[in-house]
Short mmCIF file of C-alpha atoms in Angstrom, two decimals:
data_model
loop_
_atom_site.label_atom_id
_atom_site.label_comp_id
_atom_site.label_asym_id
_atom_site.label_seq_id
_atom_site.Cartn_x
_atom_site.Cartn_y
_atom_site.Cartn_z
CA MET A 1 -52.11 -7.11 -20.04
CA ALA A 2 -51.63 -7.53 -23.78
CA GLU A 3 -51.07 -11.24 -23.21
CA VAL A 4 -54.38 -11.54 -21.32
CA VAL A 5 -56.31 -9.78 -24.11
CA ALA A 6 -54.66 -12.02 -26.72
CA ASN A 7 -55.67 -15.13 -24.79
CA LYS A 8 -59.21 -13.81 -24.49
CA VAL A 9 -59.37 -13.16 -28.23
CA GLU A 10 -58.13 -16.66 -28.99
CA THR A 11 -60.84 -18.06 -26.74
CA LEU A 12 -63.51 -15.99 -28.49
CA VAL A 13 -62.21 -17.04 -31.89
CA SER A 14 -62.49 -20.66 -30.86
CA GLU A 15 -66.01 -20.09 -29.59
CA THR A 16 -66.94 -18.27 -32.79
CA VAL A 17 -65.89 -21.23 -34.87
CA ASN A 18 -68.06 -23.46 -32.70
CA GLY A 19 -70.98 -21.04 -33.05
CA ASP A 20 -71.36 -20.36 -29.27
CA VAL A 21 -70.23 -16.72 -28.95
CA ASP A 22 -72.02 -13.66 -27.69
CA ASP A 23 -72.07 -10.99 -30.44
CA LYS A 24 -71.91 -8.05 -28.00
CA LEU A 25 -68.87 -9.49 -26.28
CA ILE A 26 -67.10 -9.85 -29.65
CA GLU A 27 -67.82 -6.23 -30.48
CA ASN A 28 -66.45 -5.02 -27.13
CA VAL A 29 -63.23 -6.99 -27.49
CA SER A 30 -62.82 -5.92 -31.12
CA GLU A 31 -62.95 -2.27 -30.08
CA ASN A 32 -60.00 -2.82 -27.72
CA GLN A 33 -57.95 -4.76 -30.25
CA ASN A 34 -56.69 -3.28 -33.53
CA ASP A 35 -56.13 -6.68 -35.07
CA ASP A 36 -59.63 -8.06 -36.06
CA PRO A 37 -59.38 -11.81 -36.36
CA VAL A 38 -62.79 -12.14 -34.76
CA LYS A 39 -64.48 -10.10 -37.45
CA LYS A 40 -62.81 -12.11 -40.14
CA LYS A 41 -64.03 -15.33 -38.59
CA LYS A 42 -67.52 -13.89 -38.23
CA LYS A 43 -67.63 -13.07 -41.96
CA LYS A 44 -66.58 -16.59 -42.78
CA LYS A 45 -69.43 -17.88 -40.67
CA LYS A 46 -71.95 -15.74 -42.59
CA LYS A 47 -70.56 -16.95 -45.90
CA LYS A 48 -70.90 -20.54 -44.73
CA LYS A 49 -74.46 -19.84 -43.69
CA ALA A 50 -75.24 -18.23 -47.04
CA GLU A 51 -73.90 -21.27 -48.85
CA THR A 52 -76.14 -23.47 -46.71
CA ASP A 53 -79.14 -21.24 -47.47
CA ASN A 54 -78.42 -21.40 -51.20
CA THR A 55 -78.27 -25.18 -51.05
CA GLU A 56 -81.58 -25.28 -49.22
CA ASP A 57 -83.16 -22.85 -51.72
CA GLY A 58 -81.90 -24.97 -54.61
CA GLU A 59 -83.47 -28.06 -53.04
CA LYS A 60 -86.70 -26.11 -52.48
CA ASP A 61 -86.72 -24.95 -56.10
CA GLU A 62 -86.30 -28.52 -57.29
CA ASP A 63 -89.14 -29.66 -55.01
CA ILE A 64 -91.38 -26.84 -56.24
CA ASN A 65 -90.66 -27.67 -59.88
CA GLU A 66 -91.36 -31.37 -59.22
CA VAL A 67 -94.68 -30.57 -57.53
CA ASN A 68 -95.50 -28.07 -60.30
CA ASP A 69 -94.94 -30.72 -63.00
CA LYS A 70 -97.20 -33.17 -61.17
CA LEU A 71 -99.84 -30.45 -60.79
CA SER A 72 -99.62 -29.63 -64.53
CA ASN A 73 -100.14 -33.29 -65.48
CA GLN A 74 -103.06 -33.57 -63.08
CA LYS A 75 -104.69 -30.45 -64.53
CA LEU A 76 -104.19 -31.71 -68.06
CA GLU A 77 -105.95 -34.97 -67.25
CA ASN A 78 -108.85 -32.98 -65.81
CA GLY A 79 -109.13 -30.89 -68.96
CA GLU A 80 -107.90 -27.69 -67.35
CA PRO A 81 -105.10 -25.41 -68.58
CA ALA A 82 -101.79 -26.81 -67.41
CA GLN A 83 -100.06 -23.61 -66.34
CA ALA A 84 -97.74 -22.95 -63.44
CA THR A 85 -98.89 -20.38 -60.89
CA GLY A 86 -97.50 -18.08 -58.21
CA GLU A 87 -93.90 -18.15 -57.10
CA ALA A 88 -93.16 -21.41 -58.91
CA THR A 89 -93.96 -19.72 -62.22
CA LYS A 90 -91.71 -16.77 -61.47
CA LYS A 91 -88.81 -19.04 -60.50
CA LYS A 92 -89.32 -21.22 -63.56
CA LYS A 93 -89.40 -18.23 -65.90
CA LYS A 94 -86.33 -16.74 -64.27
CA LYS A 95 -84.50 -20.01 -64.69
CA LYS A 96 -85.51 -20.23 -68.37
CA LYS A 97 -84.33 -16.75 -69.27
CA GLY A 98 -80.80 -17.36 -68.15
CA GLY A 99 -78.14 -14.74 -68.72
CA GLY A 100 -80.19 -12.29 -66.64
CA LYS A 101 -81.37 -10.25 -69.66
CA GLN A 102 -84.65 -8.41 -69.28
CA GLN A 103 -86.78 -6.94 -72.06
CA THR A 104 -86.64 -3.17 -72.56
CA ASP A 105 -89.57 -0.75 -72.65
CA PRO A 106 -90.53 -0.49 -75.48
CA PRO A 107 -89.39 -4.01 -76.43
CA SER A 108 -86.22 -3.97 -78.51
CA LEU A 109 -84.29 -7.13 -77.60
CA PRO A 110 -84.76 -10.23 -79.77
CA ILE A 111 -86.63 -13.03 -78.03
CA SER A 112 -83.74 -15.35 -78.88
CA GLU A 113 -81.50 -13.29 -76.54
CA LEU A 114 -83.97 -13.51 -73.67
CA PHE A 115 -84.10 -17.30 -74.01
CA PRO A 116 -80.54 -18.24 -75.07
CA ASP A 117 -81.12 -21.92 -74.29
CA GLY A 118 -83.78 -22.06 -77.03
CA ASN A 119 -86.57 -23.14 -74.68
CA TYR A 120 -89.42 -20.70 -75.26
CA PRO A 121 -92.59 -20.35 -73.13
CA GLU A 122 -95.22 -22.99 -73.76
CA GLY A 123 -98.75 -21.83 -74.58
CA GLU A 124 -101.89 -22.85 -72.74
CA ILE A 125 -102.32 -26.62 -72.71
CA MET A 126 -105.77 -28.22 -73.04
CA LYS A 127 -106.82 -31.77 -73.69
CA HIS A 128 -108.49 -32.69 -76.97
CA PRO A 129 -112.28 -33.03 -76.73
CA GLU A 130 -113.58 -36.58 -76.81
CA VAL A 131 -115.06 -37.54 -80.15
CA LYS A 132 -117.35 -40.54 -80.50
CA ASP A 133 -115.78 -43.57 -82.22
CA PHE A 134 -112.31 -42.00 -82.06
CA GLN A 135 -109.39 -42.34 -79.68
CA THR A 136 -110.20 -40.46 -76.47
CA ALA A 137 -108.21 -37.49 -75.24
CA LYS A 138 -107.06 -39.41 -72.16
CA ASP A 139 -105.70 -42.23 -74.33
CA ARG A 140 -103.75 -39.71 -76.39
CA PHE A 141 -102.14 -38.15 -73.33
CA THR A 142 -101.01 -41.47 -71.86
CA ASP A 143 -100.29 -43.38 -75.09
CA GLU A 144 -96.51 -43.88 -75.30
CA GLU A 145 -96.47 -43.76 -79.10
CA LYS A 146 -98.20 -40.37 -79.09
CA ARG A 147 -95.86 -39.08 -76.40
CA ALA A 148 -92.85 -40.19 -78.45
CA LEU A 149 -94.24 -38.45 -81.54
CA ASP A 150 -94.81 -35.33 -79.46
CA ARG A 151 -91.16 -35.33 -78.35
CA ALA A 152 -89.99 -35.83 -81.93
CA ASN A 153 -91.65 -32.55 -82.97
CA THR A 154 -90.02 -30.41 -80.29
CA TYR A 155 -88.03 -28.35 -82.82
CA ILE A 156 -91.27 -27.29 -84.52
CA TYR A 157 -92.80 -26.32 -81.19
CA GLN A 158 -89.82 -24.16 -80.25
CA GLU A 159 -89.87 -22.26 -83.55
CA VAL A 160 -93.53 -21.36 -83.32
CA ARG A 161 -93.27 -20.58 -79.59
CA GLN A 162 -90.49 -18.12 -80.34
CA ALA A 163 -92.77 -16.38 -82.85
CA ALA A 164 -95.59 -16.43 -80.28
CA GLU A 165 -93.46 -14.82 -77.57
CA ALA A 166 -92.44 -12.03 -79.98
CA HIS A 167 -96.13 -11.50 -80.76
CA ARG A 168 -97.09 -11.44 -77.06
CA GLN A 169 -94.47 -8.91 -76.01
CA THR A 170 -95.23 -6.64 -78.97
CA ARG A 171 -99.00 -6.65 -78.57
CA GLN A 172 -98.90 -6.18 -74.78
CA TYR A 173 -96.82 -3.04 -75.25
CA MET A 174 -99.08 -1.78 -78.06
CA GLN A 175 -102.24 -2.23 -76.00
CA ASN A 176 -100.96 0.49 -73.66
CA TYR A 177 -99.37 2.57 -76.42
CA ILE A 178 -102.33 2.97 -78.79
CA LYS A 179 -104.42 6.03 -77.96
CA PRO A 180 -107.02 8.20 -79.74
CA GLY A 181 -105.42 11.00 -81.74
CA GLN A 182 -102.69 8.84 -83.29
CA THR A 183 -102.63 8.27 -87.04
CA MET A 184 -103.13 4.71 -88.23
CA ILE A 185 -99.77 4.90 -90.04
CA GLU A 186 -98.04 5.84 -86.77
CA ILE A 187 -99.69 2.92 -84.96
CA CYS A 188 -98.80 0.38 -87.65
CA GLU A 189 -95.21 1.51 -88.11
CA THR A 190 -94.57 1.53 -84.35
CA LEU A 191 -95.99 -1.98 -83.98
CA GLU A 192 -94.08 -3.33 -86.97
CA GLY A 193 -90.84 -1.71 -85.81
CA ILE A 194 -91.07 -3.37 -82.39
CA SER A 195 -92.14 -6.69 -83.89
CA ARG A 196 -89.18 -6.70 -86.29
CA LYS A 197 -86.80 -6.27 -83.35
CA THR A 198 -88.35 -8.90 -81.09
CA ILE A 199 -88.54 -11.49 -83.87
CA ASN A 200 -85.01 -10.51 -85.02
CA GLU A 201 -86.07 -10.10 -88.66
CA LYS A 202 -83.84 -11.97 -91.09
CA GLY A 203 -85.14 -12.29 -94.65
CA LEU A 204 -87.47 -15.24 -95.06
CA GLU A 205 -86.07 -16.99 -91.96
CA ALA A 206 -87.78 -14.71 -89.46
CA GLY A 207 -90.02 -11.68 -89.66
CA LEU A 208 -93.57 -10.40 -90.05
CA ALA A 209 -96.04 -12.90 -91.49
CA PHE A 210 -98.48 -10.34 -92.93
CA PRO A 211 -99.25 -6.60 -92.73
CA THR A 212 -100.72 -5.10 -89.58
CA GLY A 213 -104.49 -4.96 -89.89
CA CYS A 214 -106.03 -2.01 -88.03
CA SER A 215 -109.58 -2.12 -89.40
CA LEU A 216 -112.01 0.39 -87.91
CA ASN A 217 -115.68 0.16 -87.01
CA ASN A 218 -117.70 -1.43 -89.87
CA CYS A 219 -114.48 -2.57 -91.57
CA ALA A 220 -113.77 -6.05 -90.20
CA ALA A 221 -110.49 -7.04 -91.87
CA HIS A 222 -107.67 -6.39 -94.37
CA TYR A 223 -107.26 -2.67 -93.81
CA THR A 224 -103.82 -1.19 -93.26
CA PRO A 225 -103.03 2.39 -94.28
CA ASN A 226 -101.21 3.10 -97.54
CA ALA A 227 -98.69 5.93 -97.69
CA GLY A 228 -100.37 9.30 -97.24
CA ASP A 229 -103.47 7.89 -95.49
CA PRO A 230 -104.54 10.66 -93.05
CA THR A 231 -106.89 8.48 -90.93
CA VAL A 232 -106.69 9.26 -87.21
CA LEU A 233 -107.92 6.95 -84.44
CA GLN A 234 -110.92 8.42 -82.60
CA TYR A 235 -112.31 7.86 -79.10
CA ASP A 236 -115.49 6.27 -80.47
CA ASP A 237 -113.68 3.90 -82.87
CA VAL A 238 -113.57 0.12 -82.53
CA CYS A 239 -110.15 -0.96 -83.82
CA LYS A 240 -109.11 -4.53 -84.73
CA ILE A 241 -105.35 -5.10 -84.44
CA ASP A 242 -104.39 -8.21 -86.44
CA PHE A 243 -100.70 -8.98 -87.09
CA GLY A 244 -98.49 -12.02 -87.49
CA THR A 245 -94.94 -13.19 -86.83
CA HIS A 246 -93.05 -16.21 -88.10
CA ILE A 247 -89.88 -18.24 -87.64
CA ASN A 248 -88.91 -20.32 -90.69
CA GLY A 249 -92.45 -19.96 -92.01
CA ARG A 250 -94.09 -21.16 -88.77
CA ILE A 251 -96.77 -18.49 -88.48
CA ILE A 252 -98.50 -16.97 -85.47
CA ASP A 253 -101.79 -15.35 -86.53
CA CYS A 254 -103.34 -13.53 -83.58
CA ALA A 255 -105.66 -10.54 -83.19
CA PHE A 256 -107.47 -8.43 -80.60
CA THR A 257 -109.90 -5.51 -80.55
CA LEU A 258 -109.40 -2.15 -78.85
CA SER A 259 -112.12 0.30 -77.89
CA PHE A 260 -111.88 3.33 -75.64
CA ASN A 261 -115.57 4.00 -75.08
CA PRO A 262 -116.95 1.44 -72.58
CA LYS A 263 -120.26 1.29 -74.45
CA TYR A 264 -118.66 -1.27 -76.81
CA ASP A 265 -117.55 -3.61 -74.01
CA ARG A 266 -120.44 -6.01 -74.57
CA LEU A 267 -119.51 -6.44 -78.24
CA LEU A 268 -115.91 -7.22 -77.37
CA GLN A 269 -117.01 -9.63 -74.65
CA ALA A 270 -119.24 -11.51 -77.09
CA VAL A 271 -116.47 -12.00 -79.63
CA LYS A 272 -113.83 -12.98 -77.08
CA ASP A 273 -116.24 -15.52 -75.56
CA ALA A 274 -117.02 -16.93 -79.02
CA THR A 275 -113.32 -17.28 -79.85
CA ASN A 276 -112.61 -19.11 -76.60
CA THR A 277 -115.58 -21.38 -77.30
CA GLY A 278 -114.14 -22.23 -80.72
CA ILE A 279 -110.75 -22.97 -79.17
CA LYS A 280 -112.30 -25.25 -76.57
CA ALA A 281 -114.33 -27.13 -79.21
CA ALA A 282 -111.36 -27.63 -81.56
CA GLY A 283 -109.27 -30.79 -81.49
CA ILE A 284 -108.10 -33.86 -83.39
CA ASP A 285 -110.96 -35.63 -85.22
CA VAL A 286 -113.41 -32.76 -84.52
CA ARG A 287 -115.60 -31.72 -87.46
CA LEU A 288 -115.09 -28.12 -88.60
CA CYS A 289 -118.84 -27.53 -88.92
CA ASP A 290 -119.38 -28.47 -85.27
CA ILE A 291 -116.96 -25.76 -84.20
CA GLY A 292 -118.84 -23.17 -86.27
CA GLU A 293 -122.14 -24.16 -84.67
CA SER A 294 -120.70 -23.77 -81.16
CA ILE A 295 -119.25 -20.36 -82.01
CA GLN A 296 -122.48 -19.00 -83.46
CA GLU A 297 -124.53 -20.21 -80.49
CA VAL A 298 -122.34 -18.28 -78.04
CA MET A 299 -121.83 -15.19 -80.22
CA GLU A 300 -125.52 -14.66 -80.92
CA SER A 301 -126.52 -15.11 -77.28
CA TYR A 302 -125.23 -11.55 -76.77
CA GLU A 303 -126.77 -8.20 -77.56
CA ILE A 304 -125.53 -4.64 -77.13
CA GLU A 305 -127.22 -1.33 -76.45
CA LEU A 306 -125.83 1.63 -78.37
CA ASP A 307 -127.31 5.12 -78.02
CA GLY A 308 -130.61 3.80 -76.70
CA LYS A 309 -131.05 1.10 -79.34
CA THR A 310 -130.45 -2.63 -78.82
CA TYR A 311 -128.57 -4.64 -81.45
CA PRO A 312 -128.08 -8.40 -81.59
CA VAL A 313 -124.44 -9.43 -82.03
CA LYS A 314 -124.14 -11.48 -85.22
CA SER A 315 -121.39 -13.79 -86.43
CA ILE A 316 -120.08 -12.53 -89.79
CA ARG A 317 -120.96 -15.60 -91.79
CA ASN A 318 -118.58 -15.07 -94.73
CA LEU A 319 -115.49 -14.72 -92.53
CA ASN A 320 -113.86 -17.69 -90.85
CA GLY A 321 -110.82 -19.22 -89.23
CA HIS A 322 -108.37 -21.32 -91.22
CA SER A 323 -105.59 -23.88 -91.15
CA ILE A 324 -101.99 -22.67 -91.39
CA SER A 325 -98.96 -24.35 -92.95
CA PRO A 326 -95.34 -23.19 -93.45
CA TYR A 327 -95.26 -19.90 -95.39
CA ARG A 328 -98.98 -20.29 -96.13
CA ILE A 329 -101.42 -18.32 -93.99
CA HIS A 330 -104.54 -19.95 -95.49
CA ALA A 331 -103.64 -23.61 -95.93
CA GLY A 332 -106.90 -24.93 -97.34
CA LYS A 333 -109.24 -25.80 -94.46
CA THR A 334 -111.69 -23.22 -93.13
CA VAL A 335 -113.20 -23.01 -89.65
CA PRO A 336 -116.69 -21.47 -89.99
CA ILE A 337 -118.15 -19.21 -87.31
CA VAL A 338 -121.75 -20.09 -88.14
CA LYS A 339 -123.70 -23.32 -88.37
CA GLY A 340 -123.02 -25.41 -91.49
CA GLY A 341 -119.89 -25.60 -93.56
CA GLU A 342 -117.43 -28.42 -94.03
CA ALA A 343 -117.76 -31.75 -92.26
CA THR A 344 -114.00 -32.20 -92.70
CA ARG A 345 -112.20 -33.22 -89.52
CA MET A 346 -109.18 -31.63 -87.89
CA GLU A 347 -106.03 -33.75 -87.91
CA GLU A 348 -102.96 -34.38 -85.80
CA MET A 349 -100.13 -31.79 -86.03
CA GLU A 350 -102.26 -29.20 -87.83
CA PHE A 351 -102.06 -25.50 -87.00
CA TYR A 352 -105.26 -23.43 -86.96
CA ALA A 353 -106.12 -19.77 -86.57
CA ILE A 354 -109.34 -19.75 -84.56
CA GLU A 355 -110.82 -16.31 -85.18
CA THR A 356 -114.31 -14.96 -84.79
CA PHE A 357 -115.93 -11.72 -85.94
CA GLY A 358 -119.01 -10.18 -84.37
CA SER A 359 -121.08 -7.37 -85.90
CA THR A 360 -123.96 -5.08 -85.02
CA GLY A 361 -124.80 -4.89 -88.75
CA LYS A 362 -125.98 -7.52 -91.24
CA GLY A 363 -123.28 -10.04 -90.40
CA VAL A 364 -121.98 -10.11 -93.99
CA VAL A 365 -118.92 -8.31 -95.39
CA HIS A 366 -118.07 -7.09 -98.89
CA ASP A 367 -115.01 -5.59 -100.62
CA ASP A 368 -114.67 -1.86 -100.03
CA MET A 369 -112.11 0.98 -99.93
CA GLU A 370 -108.59 1.09 -101.37
CA THR A 371 -106.62 -2.16 -101.46
CA SER A 372 -103.49 -2.41 -99.34
CA HIS A 373 -103.00 -6.19 -98.77
CA TYR A 374 -101.43 -8.45 -101.41
CA MET A 375 -100.06 -11.97 -101.43
CA LYS A 376 -98.39 -14.15 -104.00
CA ASN A 377 -100.58 -17.05 -105.11
CA PHE A 378 -99.17 -20.14 -103.39
CA GLU A 379 -100.07 -22.39 -106.31
CA ALA A 380 -99.10 -20.05 -109.14
CA GLY A 381 -96.64 -21.62 -111.54
CA HIS A 382 -94.29 -19.90 -113.93
CA VAL A 383 -96.01 -17.13 -115.89
CA PRO A 384 -94.03 -15.30 -118.61
CA LEU A 385 -93.96 -11.54 -118.09
CA ARG A 386 -93.34 -9.03 -120.86
CA VAL A 387 -93.10 -5.86 -118.78
CA GLN A 388 -89.64 -5.34 -117.27
CA LYS A 389 -90.98 -3.45 -114.23
CA SER A 390 -93.29 -6.39 -113.46
CA LYS A 391 -90.32 -8.78 -113.56
CA GLN A 392 -88.33 -6.53 -111.25
CA LEU A 393 -91.23 -6.20 -108.80
CA LEU A 394 -91.85 -9.95 -108.78
CA ASN A 395 -88.18 -10.54 -108.02
CA CYS A 396 -88.45 -8.13 -105.07
CA ILE A 397 -91.56 -9.94 -103.79
CA ASN A 398 -89.90 -13.37 -104.10
CA GLN A 399 -86.80 -12.26 -102.22
CA ASN A 400 -88.52 -10.42 -99.36
CA PHE A 401 -91.95 -12.02 -98.90
CA GLY A 402 -92.11 -15.27 -100.85
CA THR A 403 -95.68 -16.52 -100.39
CA LEU A 404 -96.28 -14.40 -97.26
CA ALA A 405 -98.65 -11.42 -97.46
CA PHE A 406 -97.32 -7.87 -97.88
CA CYS A 407 -98.64 -4.34 -98.31
CA ARG A 408 -97.80 -1.24 -100.29
CA ARG A 409 -96.09 0.42 -97.30
CA TRP A 410 -93.64 -2.48 -97.20
CA LEU A 411 -92.82 -2.04 -100.88
CA ASP A 412 -92.21 1.67 -100.20
CA ARG A 413 -89.91 0.71 -97.33
CA LEU A 414 -87.84 -1.45 -99.69
CA GLY A 415 -87.32 1.51 -102.02
CA GLN A 416 -89.82 0.46 -104.69
CA SER A 417 -91.44 3.35 -106.57
CA LYS A 418 -93.94 3.77 -109.39
CA TYR A 419 -94.91 0.10 -109.03
CA LEU A 420 -98.73 0.29 -109.10
CA ILE A 421 -99.06 -0.61 -112.80
CA ALA A 422 -96.61 -3.48 -112.40
CA LEU A 423 -98.46 -4.69 -109.29
CA LYS A 424 -101.77 -4.59 -111.15
CA ASN A 425 -100.15 -6.57 -113.99
CA LEU A 426 -99.02 -9.28 -111.53
CA CYS A 427 -102.57 -9.45 -110.17
CA ASP A 428 -104.10 -9.61 -113.65
CA VAL A 429 -101.98 -12.62 -114.69
CA GLY A 430 -102.72 -14.46 -111.43
CA ILE A 431 -99.25 -14.39 -109.84
CA VAL A 432 -100.35 -12.07 -107.02
CA ASP A 433 -103.78 -11.85 -105.37
CA ALA A 434 -105.22 -8.59 -104.02
CA TYR A 435 -107.12 -8.60 -100.70
CA PRO A 436 -109.21 -5.42 -100.38
CA PRO A 437 -110.70 -4.35 -97.01
CA LEU A 438 -113.82 -6.28 -95.95
CA CYS A 439 -116.67 -4.17 -94.59
CA ASP A 440 -120.17 -4.64 -93.18
CA THR A 441 -122.89 -2.00 -93.54
CA LYS A 442 -121.81 1.58 -92.91
CA GLY A 443 -122.46 2.78 -89.39
CA CYS A 444 -122.23 -0.63 -87.72
CA TYR A 445 -119.42 -1.92 -85.51
CA THR A 446 -117.38 -5.10 -85.78
CA ALA A 447 -114.92 -6.82 -83.42
CA GLN A 448 -112.40 -9.65 -83.73
CA PHE A 449 -110.38 -11.94 -81.48
CA GLU A 450 -108.03 -14.66 -82.70
CA HIS A 451 -105.51 -17.22 -81.48
CA THR A 452 -103.24 -19.77 -83.16
CA ILE A 453 -103.54 -23.34 -81.89
CA LEU A 454 -101.52 -26.50 -82.53
CA LEU A 455 -103.08 -29.96 -82.41
CA ARG A 456 -100.24 -31.88 -80.83
CA PRO A 457 -100.46 -35.71 -80.75
CA THR A 458 -101.09 -35.71 -77.00
CA CYS A 459 -102.83 -32.40 -76.32
CA LYS A 460 -103.93 -29.06 -77.74
CA GLU A 461 -101.66 -26.02 -77.31
CA ILE A 462 -103.00 -22.47 -77.64
CA ILE A 463 -99.61 -21.16 -78.66
CA SER A 464 -100.42 -17.45 -78.77
CA ARG A 465 -102.28 -17.33 -75.45
CA GLY A 466 -101.09 -14.59 -73.08
CA THR A 467 -102.06 -12.93 -69.84
CA ASP A 468 -103.90 -10.25 -71.84
CA TYR A 469 -106.36 -12.58 -73.64
#
């Protein structure tokens, strides 16, 4: 009897290997036989099948990536954002991250650990607008010389993309974190703490590019709380969050506006639309004044009703976007947000902060309130200092900020004390410049949206673009 069962098992094993066995029959025989060779063979079959499935999935992934690349190139030629979508995007991102590390909540892991291969997410890609009498956007994308130049600058792209990803992850968390009832100091210190971790702060090699702006209502820019500031965020406030990150001086300057009362939605919509218009109009060989005209036209096509009264949304004419260079947030060229201004043209490989400000007031800002923002003058030469405290403070600024902007809270954090007279002395002799808050008329509301763009030789990359805005 045992011999018959053994022969039957051998037959089933042979059939299992050939893939022609009845599963129920195997189970019945296995119950009558303590030795389970059939089960072992069955497991091997599943493993073999899994290996086959993995091979097929790998081939599918490669096919999807190939199709996705072709689709991206086709979209770029049509002037649309070249971004992957759906499952292909998820697989591509998963492949890029490598190592299997996922960001924590709140973000605390450096971006460099999430992308150990050094390939950071690309921003939104758009073609350059066609400019009369200049090389067309299509020529730039297909020109082999431009493509070679684009490849030669990859290391620059990766540095600034790393800074952009740190900015994205920080701001997306903060958009859900910030709530009425929090103090402005709490908001700023939480944001800066997360940003320092994601950028993996390291002296002047990586860190925050300038203090967190959290200007409220009629204040449009350059407000961050000094120590002891009791200001609390209210439900009816319109708050502009403007902060920057950098890797080796490659700066991301990006801002958004938060409001909790839906009555301000129209104001925010106007400014976001104007910013996107400016981004679309920007490109190599484009005149700066033409961008300003396009922005103003869109911004001032909006109006908002507040408490039964209708207000036109105005571009704040004495605020503007600007070019950016390494360790220099304002590099010399300005991008107006109203008609007029410079006829200077944008150039290849320039970085720009395209930012627009809308207001329900006069559309003009002036210095107001207590100063918190400071920055060393980029062009300041050697100036002899007589006061020892001023020398010590300048040494601290050089070591920690260089020519990047800073605020009084950051000096406090570094252990500096009783420095206000020394700081004023550095401002008086022209080594450091003070940037007081900029405000429109009291009682009005202002909003801001901003992105950093790079004019690559072949295309335009909105580096700081995210799923949020």
